[in-house]
PDB file of C-alpha atoms in Angstrom:
ATOM      1  CA  MET C   1    -112.543 141.166 -28.869  1.00 79.00           C
ATOM      2  CA  ARG C   2    -109.030 142.017 -30.038  1.00 82.00           C
ATOM      3  CA  PRO C   3    -105.881 141.183 -28.045  1.00 82.00           C
ATOM      4  CA  HIS C   4    -104.118 144.084 -26.400  1.00 84.00           C
ATOM      5  CA  PRO C   5    -101.028 145.264 -28.363  1.00 84.00           C
ATOM      6  CA  ALA C   6     -98.826 144.771 -25.292  1.00 85.00           C
ATOM      7  CA  ALA C   7     -99.973 141.127 -25.024  1.00 77.00           C
ATOM      8  CA  ILE C   8     -99.053 140.557 -28.667  1.00 81.00           C
ATOM      9  CA  THR C   9     -95.625 142.131 -28.104  1.00 86.00           C
ATOM     10  CA  VAL C  10     -94.961 139.937 -25.056  1.00 80.00           C
ATOM     11  CA  PHE C  11     -96.092 136.815 -26.930  1.00 79.00           C
ATOM     12  CA  VAL C  12     -93.819 137.575 -29.893  1.00 78.00           C
ATOM     13  CA  ALA C  13     -90.879 138.267 -27.554  1.00 76.00           C
ATOM     14  CA  VAL C  14     -91.369 134.984 -25.685  1.00 70.00           C
ATOM     15  CA  VAL C  15     -91.599 132.990 -28.932  1.00 70.00           C
ATOM     16  CA  TRP C  16     -88.451 134.723 -30.209  1.00 71.00           C
ATOM     17  CA  VAL C  17     -86.493 133.932 -27.005  1.00 60.00           C
ATOM     18  CA  ILE C  18     -87.580 130.273 -27.106  1.00 63.00           C
ATOM     19  CA  GLY C  19     -86.556 130.050 -30.764  1.00 58.00           C
ATOM     20  CA  VAL C  20     -83.128 131.523 -30.043  1.00 55.00           C
ATOM     21  CA  LEU C  21     -82.579 129.167 -27.103  1.00 53.00           C
ATOM     22  CA  LEU C  22     -83.555 126.127 -29.162  1.00 51.00           C
ATOM     23  CA  ALA C  23     -81.400 127.192 -32.090  1.00 52.00           C
ATOM     24  CA  THR C  24     -78.371 127.714 -29.849  1.00 49.00           C
ATOM     25  CA  SER C  25     -78.877 124.960 -27.282  1.00 47.00           C
ATOM     26  CA  SER C  26     -75.505 123.427 -28.131  1.00 43.00           C
ATOM     27  CA  THR C  27     -73.936 126.372 -26.309  1.00 40.00           C
ATOM     28  CA  HIS C  28     -76.789 127.448 -24.013  1.00 36.00           C
ATOM     29  CA  GLY C  29     -79.197 125.834 -21.602  1.00 42.00           C
ATOM     30  CA  THR C  30     -78.366 122.146 -21.552  1.00 50.00           C
ATOM     31  CA  GLY C  31     -74.602 122.454 -21.820  1.00 52.00           C
ATOM     32  CA  ALA C  32     -74.647 119.999 -24.709  1.00 57.00           C
ATOM     33  CA  ARG C  33     -71.943 119.933 -27.362  1.00 58.00           C
ATOM     34  CA  ASP C  34     -72.024 118.772 -30.965  1.00 64.00           C
ATOM     35  CA  VAL C  35     -70.491 115.285 -31.187  1.00 65.00           C
ATOM     36  CA  GLY C  36     -71.963 114.232 -34.510  1.00 59.00           C
ATOM     37  CA  VAL C  37     -70.037 112.283 -37.081  1.00 62.00           C
ATOM     38  CA  ARG C  38     -70.795 113.444 -40.618  1.00 56.00           C
ATOM     39  CA  ALA C  39     -70.960 111.041 -43.518  1.00 52.00           C
ATOM     40  CA  GLY C  40     -67.440 110.434 -44.817  1.00 49.00           C
ATOM     41  CA  SER C  41     -65.731 111.804 -41.703  1.00 47.00           C
ATOM     42  CA  ALA C  42     -64.365 110.272 -38.559  1.00 44.00           C
ATOM     43  CA  ALA C  43     -63.824 111.911 -35.200  1.00 43.00           C
ATOM     44  CA  VAL C  44     -60.744 110.781 -33.353  1.00 45.00           C
ATOM     45  CA  VAL C  45     -59.682 112.237 -30.035  1.00 47.00           C
ATOM     46  CA  VAL C  46     -56.128 111.571 -28.918  1.00 48.00           C
ATOM     47  CA  PRO C  47     -55.249 112.464 -25.318  1.00 50.00           C
ATOM     48  CA  THR C  48     -52.415 114.956 -24.980  1.00 49.00           C
ATOM     49  CA  GLY C  49     -50.346 116.265 -22.101  1.00 55.00           C
ATOM     50  CA  ASP C  50     -49.863 114.718 -18.685  1.00 69.00           C
ATOM     51  CA  GLY C  51     -53.458 113.710 -18.085  1.00 86.00           C
ATOM     52  CA  CYS C  52     -57.053 113.823 -19.170  1.00 94.00           C
ATOM     53  CA  ALA C  53     -59.539 116.314 -17.779  1.00 96.00           C
ATOM     54  CA  PRO C  54     -62.500 114.572 -16.123  1.00 96.00           C
ATOM     55  CA  THR C  55     -65.816 114.667 -17.940  1.00 95.00           C
ATOM     56  CA  VAL C  56     -68.306 116.982 -16.243  1.00 93.00           C
ATOM     57  CA  THR C  57     -72.008 116.131 -16.215  1.00 92.00           C
ATOM     58  CA  ASN C  58     -74.049 118.645 -18.192  1.00 89.00           C
ATOM     59  CA  PRO C  59     -77.494 119.863 -17.075  1.00 82.00           C
ATOM     60  CA  GLY C  60     -79.457 117.942 -19.735  1.00 84.00           C
ATOM     61  CA  GLY C  61     -77.551 114.713 -19.245  1.00 88.00           C
ATOM     62  CA  THR C  62     -80.038 112.971 -16.953  1.00 90.00           C
ATOM     63  CA  ASN C  63     -83.164 113.728 -19.014  1.00 88.00           C
ATOM     64  CA  ASN C  64     -85.164 110.477 -19.247  1.00 88.00           C
ATOM     65  CA  TYR C  65     -82.456 108.629 -17.307  1.00 89.00           C
ATOM     66  CA  VAL C  66     -83.294 105.152 -15.972  1.00 87.00           C
ATOM     67  CA  ALA C  67     -80.965 103.587 -13.430  1.00 88.00           C
ATOM     68  CA  LYS C  68     -79.127 100.440 -14.512  1.00 84.00           C
ATOM     69  CA  ALA C  69     -80.468 100.261 -18.058  1.00 88.00           C
ATOM     70  CA  PRO C  70     -80.412  96.652 -19.245  1.00 90.00           C
ATOM     71  CA  PHE C  71     -77.916  95.217 -21.675  1.00 92.00           C
ATOM     72  CA  ALA C  72     -79.688  94.773 -24.997  1.00 82.00           C
ATOM     73  CA  ASP C  73     -79.215  93.847 -28.605  1.00 79.00           C
ATOM     74  CA  PRO C  74     -78.465  96.665 -31.059  1.00 86.00           C
ATOM     75  CA  LEU C  75     -81.133  99.372 -31.064  1.00 89.00           C
ATOM     76  CA  GLY C  76     -81.311  99.479 -34.855  1.00 92.00           C
ATOM     77  CA  SER C  77     -79.004 100.506 -37.664  1.00 94.00           C
ATOM     78  CA  GLY C  78     -77.965 103.657 -39.468  1.00 94.00           C
ATOM     79  CA  PHE C  79     -76.450 105.528 -36.502  1.00 95.00           C
ATOM     80  CA  THR C  80     -73.491 104.456 -34.333  1.00 96.00           C
ATOM     81  CA  VAL C  81     -72.434 105.867 -30.973  1.00 96.00           C
ATOM     82  CA  THR C  82     -68.784 105.143 -30.156  1.00 97.00           C
ATOM     83  CA  GLY C  83     -66.326 106.317 -27.578  1.00 97.00           C
ATOM     84  CA  THR C  84     -63.520 105.516 -25.201  1.00 98.00           C
ATOM     85  CA  VAL C  85     -63.696 105.551 -21.415  1.00 98.00           C
ATOM     86  CA  ARG C  86     -60.480 106.578 -19.634  1.00 98.00           C
ATOM     87  CA  ASP C  87     -59.301 107.574 -16.185  1.00 97.00           C
ATOM     88  CA  GLU C  88     -57.638 110.921 -15.404  1.00 96.00           C
ATOM     89  CA  ALA C  89     -54.234 109.428 -16.279  1.00 96.00           C
ATOM     90  CA  CYS C  90     -55.674 108.740 -19.780  1.00 97.00           C
ATOM     91  CA  ARG C  91     -55.549 104.973 -19.243  1.00 97.00           C
ATOM     92  CA  PRO C  92     -58.392 103.066 -20.932  1.00 98.00           C
ATOM     93  CA  LEU C  93     -60.908 101.508 -18.537  1.00 97.00           C
ATOM     94  CA  PRO C  94     -62.007  98.003 -19.606  1.00 97.00           C
ATOM     95  CA  GLY C  95     -65.289  96.451 -18.447  1.00 96.00           C
ATOM     96  CA  VAL C  96     -67.031  99.745 -17.621  1.00 96.00           C
ATOM     97  CA  ARG C  97     -70.813  99.803 -18.188  1.00 95.00           C
ATOM     98  CA  VAL C  98     -71.896 102.740 -20.374  1.00 96.00           C
ATOM     99  CA  GLN C  99     -75.535 103.648 -20.967  1.00 95.00           C
ATOM    100  CA  VAL C 100     -76.793 105.162 -24.219  1.00 95.00           C
ATOM    101  CA  TRP C 101     -80.301 106.469 -24.945  1.00 93.00           C
ATOM    102  CA  ALA C 102     -81.756 108.608 -27.722  1.00 92.00           C
ATOM    103  CA  GLN C 103     -84.940 109.540 -29.580  1.00 90.00           C
ATOM    104  CA  THR C 104     -85.406 107.847 -32.964  1.00 91.00           C
ATOM    105  CA  ALA C 105     -88.301 107.709 -35.411  1.00 88.00           C
ATOM    106  CA  THR C 106     -89.165 104.240 -34.074  1.00 86.00           C
ATOM    107  CA  ALA C 107     -88.666 104.680 -30.308  1.00 88.00           C
ATOM    108  CA  SER C 108     -88.657 107.334 -27.595  1.00 87.00           C
ATOM    109  CA  GLU C 109     -85.766 108.007 -25.226  1.00 87.00           C
ATOM    110  CA  GLN C 110     -87.645 106.028 -22.589  1.00 82.00           C
ATOM    111  CA  ARG C 111     -87.694 102.895 -24.772  1.00 85.00           C
ATOM    112  CA  ASN C 112     -84.584 103.324 -26.965  1.00 87.00           C
ATOM    113  CA  ARG C 113     -81.825 102.619 -24.460  1.00 92.00           C
ATOM    114  CA  THR C 114     -79.156 100.080 -23.701  1.00 94.00           C
ATOM    115  CA  SER C 115     -76.061  99.416 -21.630  1.00 95.00           C
ATOM    116  CA  VAL C 116     -72.777  98.084 -23.029  1.00 96.00           C
ATOM    117  CA  ARG C 117     -69.387  97.278 -21.503  1.00 96.00           C
ATOM    118  CA  THR C 118     -66.117  98.729 -22.703  1.00 97.00           C
ATOM    119  CA  ASP C 119     -63.598  96.371 -24.303  1.00 98.00           C
ATOM    120  CA  ALA C 120     -59.950  95.834 -23.254  1.00 97.00           C
ATOM    121  CA  GLU C 121     -59.006  99.224 -24.791  1.00 98.00           C
ATOM    122  CA  GLY C 122     -61.860 101.059 -23.037  1.00 98.00           C
ATOM    123  CA  ARG C 123     -63.913 101.388 -26.242  1.00 98.00           C
ATOM    124  CA  TYR C 124     -67.672 100.969 -26.579  1.00 97.00           C
ATOM    125  CA  ARG C 125     -70.132 100.929 -29.476  1.00 97.00           C
ATOM    126  CA  VAL C 126     -73.916 101.111 -29.728  1.00 96.00           C
ATOM    127  CA  ASP C 127     -75.801 100.803 -33.027  1.00 95.00           C
ATOM    128  CA  SER C 128     -79.161 102.560 -33.281  1.00 94.00           C
ATOM    129  CA  ASP C 129     -81.658 103.793 -35.793  1.00 93.00           C
ATOM    130  CA  PRO C 130     -80.932 107.386 -36.927  1.00 94.00           C
ATOM    131  CA  LEU C 131     -81.744 110.056 -34.363  1.00 93.00           C
ATOM    132  CA  VAL C 132     -84.601 112.512 -34.777  1.00 92.00           C
ATOM    133  CA  ALA C 133     -84.915 116.030 -33.402  1.00 88.00           C
ATOM    134  CA  GLN C 134     -86.207 116.432 -29.891  1.00 74.00           C
ATOM    135  CA  PHE C 135     -86.381 119.939 -28.404  1.00 68.00           C
ATOM    136  CA  GLY C 136     -84.834 121.471 -31.503  1.00 79.00           C
ATOM    137  CA  GLU C 137     -82.051 119.068 -32.445  1.00 85.00           C
ATOM    138  CA  PRO C 138     -81.231 115.363 -32.548  1.00 91.00           C
ATOM    139  CA  ASN C 139     -79.382 114.356 -29.395  1.00 90.00           C
ATOM    140  CA  VAL C 140     -77.888 111.324 -27.707  1.00 93.00           C
ATOM    141  CA  HIS C 141     -77.404 110.725 -23.993  1.00 94.00           C
ATOM    142  CA  VAL C 142     -74.398 108.813 -22.663  1.00 96.00           C
ATOM    143  CA  GLY C 143     -73.967 108.019 -19.002  1.00 95.00           C
ATOM    144  CA  TYR C 144     -71.945 106.124 -16.452  1.00 95.00           C
ATOM    145  CA  ASP C 145     -73.587 105.374 -13.076  1.00 92.00           C
ATOM    146  CA  ASP C 146     -72.263 102.080 -11.723  1.00 90.00           C
ATOM    147  CA  PRO C 147     -71.367 101.885  -8.043  1.00 87.00           C
ATOM    148  CA  GLY C 148     -67.654 101.728  -7.531  1.00 86.00           C
ATOM    149  CA  PRO C 149     -64.602 103.921  -7.598  1.00 93.00           C
ATOM    150  CA  TRP C 150     -65.781 106.384 -10.282  1.00 95.00           C
ATOM    151  CA  ARG C 151     -68.071 109.430 -10.121  1.00 96.00           C
ATOM    152  CA  ARG C 152     -71.314 109.297 -12.101  1.00 95.00           C
ATOM    153  CA  VAL C 153     -71.351 111.178 -15.428  1.00 96.00           C
ATOM    154  CA  PHE C 154     -74.324 112.049 -17.644  1.00 95.00           C
ATOM    155  CA  LEU C 155     -74.086 113.860 -20.979  1.00 94.00           C
ATOM    156  CA  ARG C 156     -76.623 115.118 -23.486  1.00 91.00           C
ATOM    157  CA  ASN C 157     -74.835 115.566 -26.792  1.00 90.00           C
ATOM    158  CA  VAL C 158     -76.328 117.124 -29.897  1.00 89.00           C
ATOM    159  CA  THR C 159     -75.903 115.954 -33.458  1.00 90.00           C
ATOM    160  CA  ARG C 160     -77.215 117.268 -36.762  1.00 88.00           C
ATOM    161  CA  ASP C 161     -79.852 115.880 -39.076  1.00 86.00           C
ATOM    162  CA  GLY C 162     -78.194 113.331 -41.341  1.00 87.00           C
ATOM    163  CA  ASP C 163     -75.286 112.496 -39.023  1.00 92.00           C
ATOM    164  CA  THR C 164     -74.286 108.845 -39.187  1.00 93.00           C
ATOM    165  CA  GLY C 165     -72.962 108.639 -35.660  1.00 95.00           C
ATOM    166  CA  ALA C 166     -71.596 110.318 -32.580  1.00 95.00           C
ATOM    167  CA  GLN C 167     -68.317 109.985 -30.734  1.00 95.00           C
ATOM    168  CA  VAL C 168     -68.681 110.485 -26.995  1.00 96.00           C
ATOM    169  CA  ASP C 169     -65.548 109.893 -24.925  1.00 97.00           C
ATOM    170  CA  LEU C 170     -65.668 109.842 -21.124  1.00 97.00           C
ATOM    171  CA  VAL C 171     -62.929 110.526 -18.591  1.00 97.00           C
ATOM    172  CA  LEU C 172     -63.981 109.211 -15.187  1.00 97.00           C
ATOM    173  CA  SER C 173     -62.659 110.633 -11.956  1.00 96.00           C
ATOM    174  CA  PRO C 174     -62.503 108.848  -8.613  1.00 95.00           C
ATOM    175  CA  TRP C 175     -64.869 109.707  -5.749  1.00 89.00           C
TER     176      TRP C 175
END
């Protein structure tokens, strides 16, 4: 029995749409943005103007989220997630717990996670094994969810194969 030509057309159209969505997910679907750091480059974001716009949670940010991820040793080596946490006045926030989780060749998002605290300048750093593609591209999740004066924020950020790190800055807004 041969498939109906209309069924073949629908199947091809669905596969094409899925392929386009996966290939363009940095601007569609999850709301993710490319934050990768390429070998030999450094991303530096300097606040400008009278304030900093608050970070807005994107739709894919809570994928595989676990509340209050434990503090842990480095998750590997070869990929570094860095960033600065600030308030809306662009002041660095020391002592804030930031969660990071990502898919690597050695661990899934469910197992490859940690929490760290920001230093006196509001900076954080997490070392991990290099990221591997999941749903079309390598990606790293960064979140803030502690109880207190700040709103929760969850981001899913894409990188590219071969990136050596990601810079993910957060601007927290009060409740």
